[in-house]
Structure formats: structure tokens, C-alpha cells
CSV table of C-alpha atoms in Angstrom, one decimal:
chain,number,residue,atom,x,y,z
D,1,MET,CA,-21.7,28.8,22.6
D,2,ASP,CA,-24.0,27.3,20.2
D,3,ILE,CA,-23.3,24.3,18.0
D,4,PHE,CA,-22.1,25.5,15.7
D,5,GLU,CA,-19.6,27.7,16.9
D,6,GLU,CA,-18.5,25.0,18.9
D,7,ILE,CA,-17.7,22.5,16.2
D,8,LYS,CA,-15.3,25.6,15.1
D,9,ALA,CA,-13.7,25.5,18.5
D,10,LYS,CA,-13.5,20.8,19.5
D,11,GLY,CA,-14.4,20.1,15.9
D,12,PHE,CA,-16.7,18.1,16.8
D,13,ALA,CA,-20.0,18.5,18.5
D,14,ASP,CA,-19.6,18.1,22.4
D,15,GLU,CA,-23.2,16.4,23.8
D,16,TYR,CA,-24.1,15.0,26.6
D,17,ILE,CA,-25.3,11.5,26.2
D,18,ASP,CA,-27.3,9.5,28.5
D,19,PRO,CA,-24.7,6.0,29.3
D,20,SER,CA,-27.4,3.7,28.9
D,21,LEU,CA,-27.9,4.7,25.2
D,22,ASP,CA,-27.4,2.0,23.4
D,23,LEU,CA,-24.7,3.3,20.7
D,24,PHE,CA,-25.4,1.0,17.9
D,25,ALA,CA,-28.8,0.4,17.7
D,26,GLU,CA,-29.6,4.9,17.6
D,27,ILE,CA,-26.8,4.2,14.9
D,28,GLU,CA,-28.4,1.9,12.7
D,29,ARG,CA,-32.2,3.2,13.7
D,30,LEU,CA,-30.1,6.8,11.8
D,31,LYS,CA,-29.3,5.5,9.5
D,32,LYS,CA,-32.3,4.1,8.5
D,33,GLU,CA,-34.3,7.4,8.9
D,34,LYS,CA,-31.8,9.6,7.4
D,35,ASN,CA,-31.0,7.7,4.6
D,36,ALA,CA,-27.4,7.2,5.3
D,37,VAL,CA,-24.5,5.0,4.6
D,38,ILE,CA,-21.1,5.4,6.9
D,39,LEU,CA,-17.7,4.3,5.2
D,40,ALA,CA,-14.6,3.5,8.0
D,41,HIS,CA,-11.5,3.1,7.3
D,42,TYR,CA,-9.3,0.2,8.7
D,43,TYR,CA,-7.5,2.3,10.9
D,44,GLN,CA,-10.6,3.2,13.1
D,45,GLU,CA,-11.6,1.9,16.3
D,46,GLY,CA,-13.1,-1.3,16.6
D,47,ASP,CA,-16.1,-0.1,17.7
D,48,ILE,CA,-17.0,2.3,14.8
D,49,GLN,CA,-15.4,-0.1,12.3
D,50,ASP,CA,-18.2,-2.6,13.5
D,51,VAL,CA,-20.7,-0.2,12.8
D,52,ALA,CA,-19.9,0.1,9.5
D,53,ASP,CA,-21.9,-0.3,6.1
D,54,TYR,CA,-18.6,-0.6,4.6
D,55,ILE,CA,-14.5,-1.0,5.6
D,56,GLY,CA,-12.2,-0.8,3.0
D,57,ASP,CA,-8.6,1.3,2.1
D,58,SER,CA,-8.8,5.0,0.6
D,59,LEU,CA,-9.2,2.9,-3.4
D,60,GLY,CA,-12.3,0.8,-2.2
D,61,LEU,CA,-13.5,3.9,0.2
D,62,SER,CA,-13.1,6.1,-2.8
D,63,GLN,CA,-15.2,3.3,-4.9
D,64,GLN,CA,-17.8,3.1,-2.4
D,65,ALA,CA,-18.5,7.2,-2.2
D,66,ALA,CA,-19.0,6.7,-5.5
D,67,LYS,CA,-21.7,4.9,-6.1
D,68,THR,CA,-23.2,5.1,-3.1
D,69,ASP,CA,-27.1,5.7,-3.7
D,70,ALA,CA,-27.4,6.8,0.6
D,71,SER,CA,-28.5,10.4,0.6
D,72,ILE,CA,-25.6,11.1,3.8
D,73,ILE,CA,-22.4,9.8,4.2
D,74,VAL,CA,-20.7,9.7,7.2
D,75,PHE,CA,-16.8,9.1,7.0
D,76,ALA,CA,-15.1,8.0,9.5
D,77,GLY,CA,-11.5,8.2,8.5
D,78,VAL,CA,-10.1,11.9,8.2
D,79,HIS,CA,-10.6,14.6,6.2
D,80,PHE,CA,-9.0,13.9,3.1
D,81,MET,CA,-11.3,10.8,2.7
D,82,ALA,CA,-14.5,12.9,3.2
D,83,GLU,CA,-13.4,15.7,1.1
D,84,THR,CA,-12.1,12.7,-2.0
D,85,ALA,CA,-16.6,11.6,-1.2
D,86,LYS,CA,-17.7,15.1,-1.4
D,87,ILE,CA,-16.1,15.6,-5.0
D,88,LEU,CA,-17.2,12.3,-6.1
D,89,SER,CA,-21.0,12.9,-4.5
D,90,PRO,CA,-21.5,16.3,-5.0
D,91,ASN,CA,-24.9,16.8,-4.8
D,92,LYS,CA,-25.0,14.4,-1.2
D,93,LYS,CA,-24.5,15.8,1.6
D,94,VAL,CA,-21.0,14.0,3.9
D,95,LEU,CA,-20.2,14.3,7.4
D,96,LEU,CA,-16.9,14.0,9.6
D,97,PRO,CA,-17.3,13.1,13.6
D,98,ASP,CA,-14.5,15.4,13.9
D,99,LEU,CA,-13.6,17.7,11.5
D,100,LYS,CA,-10.1,17.7,13.0
D,101,ALA,CA,-9.6,14.7,11.8
D,102,GLY,CA,-6.6,15.8,9.4
D,103,CYS,CA,-3.3,13.6,8.2
D,104,SER,CA,0.0,14.9,8.4
D,105,LEU,CA,1.0,13.6,5.5
D,106,ALA,CA,-1.4,16.2,3.5
D,107,ASP,CA,-0.3,18.5,5.9
D,108,SER,CA,3.6,18.0,4.2
D,109,CYS,CA,2.3,18.8,1.0
D,110,PRO,CA,1.0,22.9,1.0
D,111,PRO,CA,-0.5,23.6,-2.0
D,112,HIS,CA,0.9,26.8,-2.9
D,113,LEU,CA,4.6,25.3,-2.3
D,114,PHE,CA,3.3,22.2,-4.7
D,115,LYS,CA,2.2,24.8,-7.4
D,116,LYS,CA,6.2,26.0,-7.8
D,117,PHE,CA,7.1,22.7,-7.0
D,118,LYS,CA,5.3,21.5,-10.4
D,119,GLU,CA,6.3,24.6,-12.2
D,120,ASN,CA,10.2,23.3,-12.2
D,121,TYR,CA,8.9,20.1,-13.5
D,122,PRO,CA,6.2,21.0,-17.0
D,123,ASP,CA,6.8,18.4,-19.2
D,124,HIS,CA,5.9,16.3,-16.4
D,125,LEU,CA,2.5,14.1,-15.4
D,126,VAL,CA,1.4,14.8,-12.0
D,127,ILE,CA,0.4,11.7,-9.5
D,128,THR,CA,-0.8,12.2,-5.9
D,129,TYR,CA,-1.8,10.0,-2.9
D,130,VAL,CA,-5.5,10.2,-2.6
D,131,ASN,CA,-3.9,11.7,0.9
D,132,CYS,CA,-3.9,14.3,0.0
D,133,THR,CA,-6.4,17.6,0.5
D,134,ALA,CA,-8.6,18.8,-2.1
D,135,GLU,CA,-6.4,21.5,-3.7
D,136,LEU,CA,-3.7,18.9,-4.1
D,137,LYS,CA,-5.4,16.6,-6.0
D,138,ALA,CA,-7.1,19.9,-8.1
D,139,LEU,CA,-3.4,20.3,-9.0
D,140,SER,CA,-2.7,16.6,-10.2
D,141,ASP,CA,-3.8,14.7,-13.5
D,142,ILE,CA,-4.2,11.4,-11.6
D,143,VAL,CA,-4.6,10.6,-8.1
D,144,CYS,CA,-3.7,7.0,-6.8
D,145,THR,CA,-3.6,5.1,-3.5
D,146,SER,CA,-1.6,2.6,-2.2
D,147,SER,CA,-3.4,-0.8,-3.6
D,148,ASN,CA,-2.9,1.3,-7.6
D,149,ALA,CA,-0.3,3.2,-7.6
D,150,VAL,CA,2.0,0.9,-9.4
D,151,GLN,CA,0.0,-0.8,-11.6
D,152,ILE,CA,-1.2,3.4,-12.7
D,153,VAL,CA,2.2,4.0,-13.1
D,154,GLU,CA,3.0,0.4,-15.6
D,155,SER,CA,0.0,2.2,-17.5
D,156,LEU,CA,1.3,5.2,-19.0
D,157,PRO,CA,3.6,5.6,-21.8
D,158,PRO,CA,7.8,5.2,-20.4
D,159,GLU,CA,9.2,7.6,-22.0
D,160,GLN,CA,5.8,9.8,-19.7
D,161,LYS,CA,7.8,12.0,-17.0
D,162,ILE,CA,6.2,11.4,-14.3
D,163,ILE,CA,5.8,14.1,-10.6
D,164,PHE,CA,5.3,11.2,-7.5
D,165,GLY,CA,3.8,13.0,-4.4
D,166,PRO,CA,3.3,13.9,-1.3
D,167,ASP,CA,4.3,10.7,0.2
D,168,ARG,CA,8.4,9.9,-0.2
D,169,ASN,CA,8.8,6.7,0.8
D,170,LEU,CA,5.6,5.5,-1.2
D,171,GLY,CA,7.0,6.8,-3.8
D,172,ALA,CA,10.4,5.3,-4.3
D,173,TRP,CA,8.7,2.4,-3.4
D,174,VAL,CA,6.7,2.6,-6.5
D,175,ALA,CA,10.2,3.9,-8.7
D,176,LYS,CA,12.4,0.5,-7.4
D,177,LYS,CA,8.5,-1.9,-8.2
D,178,THR,CA,8.4,-0.2,-11.9
D,179,GLY,CA,12.1,0.8,-12.7
D,180,ARG,CA,10.8,4.4,-13.4
D,181,GLU,CA,12.3,7.3,-12.8
D,182,LEU,CA,10.0,9.4,-10.4
D,183,VAL,CA,10.5,13.0,-9.1
D,184,LEU,CA,8.9,12.8,-5.4
D,185,TRP,CA,7.7,15.6,-3.2
D,186,ASN,CA,9.5,15.1,-0.3
D,187,GLY,CA,6.4,14.5,2.3
D,188,ALA,CA,5.7,11.7,4.7
D,189,CYS,CA,2.8,10.1,7.6
D,190,MET,CA,4.5,9.9,11.1
D,191,VAL,CA,2.8,6.9,12.3
D,192,HIS,CA,5.0,4.8,9.0
D,193,GLU,CA,7.5,7.2,9.9
D,194,ILE,CA,8.5,5.8,13.4
D,195,PHE,CA,8.4,1.6,13.1
D,196,SER,CA,12.1,0.6,14.1
D,197,ARG,CA,14.4,-1.2,12.2
D,198,GLU,CA,16.3,-2.7,15.7
D,199,LYS,CA,12.9,-3.8,17.4
D,200,ILE,CA,11.8,-5.5,15.1
D,201,THR,CA,14.3,-7.5,14.4
D,202,ARG,CA,14.6,-8.0,18.4
D,203,LEU,CA,10.3,-9.1,18.0
D,204,LYS,CA,11.2,-11.5,15.4
D,205,GLU,CA,14.3,-13.8,17.4
D,206,ARG,CA,11.2,-13.9,19.5
D,207,TYR,CA,8.8,-15.7,16.7
D,208,PRO,CA,10.9,-16.7,14.0
D,209,ASN,CA,7.6,-17.6,12.1
D,210,ALA,CA,6.5,-14.9,12.0
D,211,LYS,CA,5.2,-13.0,8.8
D,212,ILE,CA,6.2,-9.4,8.4
D,213,LEU,CA,3.2,-7.6,7.0
D,214,ALA,CA,4.2,-3.9,6.0
D,215,HIS,CA,2.6,-0.8,4.1
D,216,PRO,CA,5.0,0.4,1.4
D,217,GLU,CA,4.5,4.0,3.2
D,218,CYS,CA,7.1,3.0,5.7
D,219,GLU,CA,11.1,3.7,4.9
D,220,GLU,CA,13.0,1.1,3.0
D,221,VAL,CA,14.2,0.1,6.0
D,222,ILE,CA,12.1,-1.2,7.7
D,223,LEU,CA,10.6,-2.4,3.3
D,224,GLN,CA,13.9,-4.8,3.5
D,225,LEU,CA,12.5,-6.8,6.1
D,226,ALA,CA,9.4,-7.4,5.4
D,227,ASP,CA,7.8,-10.8,3.9
D,228,TYR,CA,4.5,-8.9,2.3
D,229,ILE,CA,4.5,-5.2,0.5
D,230,GLY,CA,0.8,-3.9,0.6
D,231,SER,CA,-1.6,-1.8,1.2
D,232,THR,CA,-4.1,-2.1,4.3
D,233,THR,CA,-6.4,-5.0,2.2
D,234,GLY,CA,-3.7,-6.6,0.5
D,235,ILE,CA,-1.8,-6.7,4.0
D,236,LEU,CA,-5.9,-7.9,5.4
D,237,LYS,CA,-5.6,-10.4,2.3
D,238,TYR,CA,-2.0,-11.7,2.7
D,239,ALA,CA,-2.9,-12.7,6.0
D,240,THR,CA,-6.5,-14.2,5.6
D,241,GLN,CA,-5.4,-16.1,2.6
D,242,SER,CA,-1.7,-17.5,3.6
D,243,SER,CA,-1.6,-20.6,5.9
D,244,GLU,CA,1.3,-18.9,8.4
D,245,LYS,CA,0.1,-18.0,11.7
D,246,GLU,CA,1.1,-15.4,12.9
D,247,PHE,CA,2.5,-11.9,11.6
D,248,ILE,CA,4.2,-9.2,12.8
D,249,VAL,CA,2.2,-5.7,11.4
D,250,ALA,CA,4.2,-2.9,10.5
D,251,THR,CA,1.1,-0.8,9.4
D,252,GLU,CA,-1.1,2.0,11.7
D,253,SER,CA,-2.9,-0.5,14.5
D,254,GLY,CA,-6.6,-0.9,13.9
D,255,ILE,CA,-6.2,-2.9,11.0
D,256,LEU,CA,-5.4,-5.4,13.3
D,257,HIS,CA,-9.0,-5.3,14.8
D,258,GLN,CA,-10.5,-6.7,11.4
D,259,MET,CA,-7.0,-8.9,11.1
D,260,GLN,CA,-8.5,-11.2,14.3
D,261,LYS,CA,-11.9,-11.4,13.4
D,262,ASP,CA,-11.1,-12.8,10.1
D,263,ASN,CA,-8.5,-15.3,11.3
D,264,PRO,CA,-9.0,-15.6,14.9
D,265,ASP,CA,-7.1,-18.9,15.1
D,266,LYS,CA,-4.1,-16.4,14.1
D,267,ILE,CA,-1.9,-14.2,15.8
D,268,PHE,CA,-0.8,-10.4,14.9
D,269,ILE,CA,1.3,-8.7,16.2
D,270,PRO,CA,1.7,-4.7,16.3
D,271,ALA,CA,5.5,-3.7,14.4
D,272,PRO,CA,6.8,-1.3,17.6
D,273,PRO,CA,8.0,1.7,16.6
D,274,ASN,CA,10.5,4.4,17.6
D,275,ASN,CA,9.2,5.8,21.2
D,276,THR,CA,8.5,5.8,24.4
D,277,CYS,CA,4.5,5.1,24.9
D,278,ALA,CA,5.1,1.5,21.8
D,279,CYS,CA,2.6,3.0,20.6
D,280,ASN,CA,1.6,2.6,16.6
D,281,ASP,CA,-2.0,4.3,16.1
D,282,CYS,CA,-2.7,7.7,14.1
D,283,PRO,CA,-3.8,9.8,16.8
D,284,HIS,CA,-5.7,12.0,13.8
D,285,MET,CA,-7.6,8.7,12.8
D,286,LYS,CA,-8.1,8.1,16.6
D,287,ARG,CA,-9.7,11.4,17.2
D,288,ASN,CA,-13.4,9.5,16.4
D,289,THR,CA,-15.1,8.2,18.1
D,290,LEU,CA,-18.1,5.9,18.4
D,291,GLU,CA,-19.9,8.3,20.2
D,292,LYS,CA,-18.9,11.7,18.1
D,293,LEU,CA,-20.0,9.5,15.3
D,294,TYR,CA,-23.7,8.8,16.6
D,295,LEU,CA,-23.9,13.0,17.1
D,296,CYS,CA,-22.6,13.5,14.1
D,297,LEU,CA,-26.0,11.4,12.3
D,298,LYS,CA,-28.2,12.5,14.9
D,299,ASN,CA,-27.0,16.5,14.2
D,300,GLU,CA,-26.5,16.0,10.6
D,301,THR,CA,-22.7,18.2,11.4
D,302,PRO,CA,-20.0,18.7,10.8
D,303,GLU,CA,-20.7,18.6,7.2
D,304,ILE,CA,-18.3,18.7,4.5
D,305,GLU,CA,-17.7,21.6,2.0
D,306,VAL,CA,-15.2,21.2,-1.3
D,307,PRO,CA,-15.5,25.0,-3.4
D,308,ALA,CA,-17.2,24.1,-6.8
D,309,HIS,CA,-14.0,25.2,-8.5
D,310,ILE,CA,-12.0,23.0,-6.2
D,311,ILE,CA,-14.6,20.3,-7.3
D,312,GLU,CA,-14.5,21.0,-11.5
D,313,LYS,CA,-11.4,20.2,-11.2
D,314,ALA,CA,-10.0,17.6,-8.5
D,315,VAL,CA,-12.6,15.0,-9.5
D,316,LYS,CA,-10.6,14.2,-13.1
D,317,PRO,CA,-7.6,12.9,-11.5
D,318,ILE,CA,-10.1,10.9,-9.2
D,319,GLU,CA,-12.2,9.5,-12.0
D,320,ARG,CA,-9.2,8.7,-14.0
D,321,MET,CA,-7.7,6.8,-11.1
D,322,LEU,CA,-10.9,5.0,-11.2
D,323,GLU,CA,-11.4,4.4,-14.9
D,324,ILE,CA,-7.6,2.9,-14.7
D,325,SER,CA,-9.0,0.6,-11.6
D,326,ALA,CA,-11.2,-0.8,-13.3
D,327,ARG,CA,-9.6,-1.1,-17.0
D,328,LEU,CA,-7.3,-3.2,-15.0
D,329,GLY,CA,-9.6,-4.9,-12.8
D,330,LEU,CA,-8.3,-3.7,-9.3
């Protein structure tokens, strides 16, 4: 089996790596040699965050992908994020350590079904959360992230009718914050829907002084418990700026690595999910490993490709998001 057949079957090149090899040093060497940049989401494992040139949420990563001078972008995240980088930088080589690093939220909104859904509301403007496929972005008028969704909706005339997808929880939170009536697609993120209100309440009894921080992709019953609701960057900033010392964090557990690095004197407790493994890791995000990242950069594969006609349509709503964000100082 050659490397391309292996990637097609497994999602990555399963090549032997000498255990004595210093992967951190090798990745740094390859980055300089190939003029490459590594962009990593906060939900990646700690080692990947530590070797990245930029760590951020979807908005920050989109902004970095749009302005980087690197020849190669290695996107340590999930498939839709790498697609977004390719849409914004079509002439650059965009790599993803594991092609099978997908997204349950993106999968919950097949473009052909959304297209039919959209046809039922011809006078509505379509805002899609960035956690969706390139094809879905191509069906949109504006893309948003959890960092800027509220501000983007508020930037539109109050009489403008809006479809919001694919995340129903984020959409419901945006509707509540803005007072706008939004037509919501019924999609959700598997990680943000597994938090247990009962277990979080019991945890709060053990840590009565802890502030509860939650991502707006969580269900309303979880958001009702939160002292702060915001994007991953917002959650990180709140914890850093707060004088409090204990926090219960209701989002993917990968963010705790950066929170602890930035705030070594504070305690961060992952919110318990309603499952038997007591874990709130995204299985897609965690498909990427330091070893896969090294091989990806070394072999310059797997590479993300997006058809030119999709790029042409999908780039417009992303650029509109970036323009609105820049105008609002986000």
C-alpha cells in the first residue's frame, strides 16, 4: 500500500518514527525548511498547542489563515477548519494531520438538505456558524463564529429575516441575546450536548466559590447555570482577568491546557458530562497527534483540496464575516 492509498484508508500516513527522535525539534526544523506555519485550535492536545505558531478559536484561526505569509499551512484542528484556510488561501498548500478529523456539528447539516430548507425561506439571509462544510458556506450570506455571532446579527437591520445554522444551541443563545427571531437548523455538537446539569450542580456544591464558564454550543439547561457564556477565547480571557481562583469549565477539555499555562495559580475543573467515561474530549479533535503532525509536515500530506467553484462562492460569506469583525474591532 503506497502512502496515498494508506491516507485514503486510514486518514493519515502510518509511518514508523524512531522513538528517540525529538519531534518538537524536528517540527521546528521542518517549519523553517518548508516555510510552514502551524495553526492549532484550543481543543487540540497539549503537545500540539505547545508546538503551534498560533493557538486560537475559529475566528482567530480564520484571521491568521487569511493573513499568513507561509507557503504551507498545517491546520491542527478538524476538516472544516482546514477547508476554511484553503478557501482564504487557495494558492497555499493546506495540510491536515488526519483527514478523518471531522465534526459532528458539520455532519449534522448535509448541504443538499440545507439547500432545500433554505428554499422554504426565500426572503431570509443565511448566517452559518463556521463549524460547517465548505459546501454549506457556499450556500451562506455571512459566516460567523461563537466570538462574533451576536455582533454580526446585531449589525443587520432589525427587519432583516435570518436563517441561522447549523448549531441550534448557539442560534437559540444568539436569538436570546439579540432579541431577534431566527429560523434555526436543528444541528448540534456532540461534545457540548453531553454535559450533565445534575453533575455540574453537585460539583458546584463541592466547589461553592467556583465560577461556571460555558460555551454557547451547550444546551440551555447548562447555560442557565453559567456565570459566563462565551467562545473559547472569551472563556480563556475571562478566567485570566477574573480575580476568582476556581472555575468549572463547560466546553471541550483541550482548552484547560492553555488556561492552566496562562494561570498556574488557578484551579480549572472540567464540567462532568452525562456519560460513563466522564470525559468531554472531542474524538475528532483528538485524532490529531504530535506524531501525525510531524509526518504530515514531513511528507506534505494529507493535503486539503476544495473545488474552485466552491471556493469562489464560500469565500464571500467568510470575507464578509472578517470585514464586519474588523469594523467592529473584534
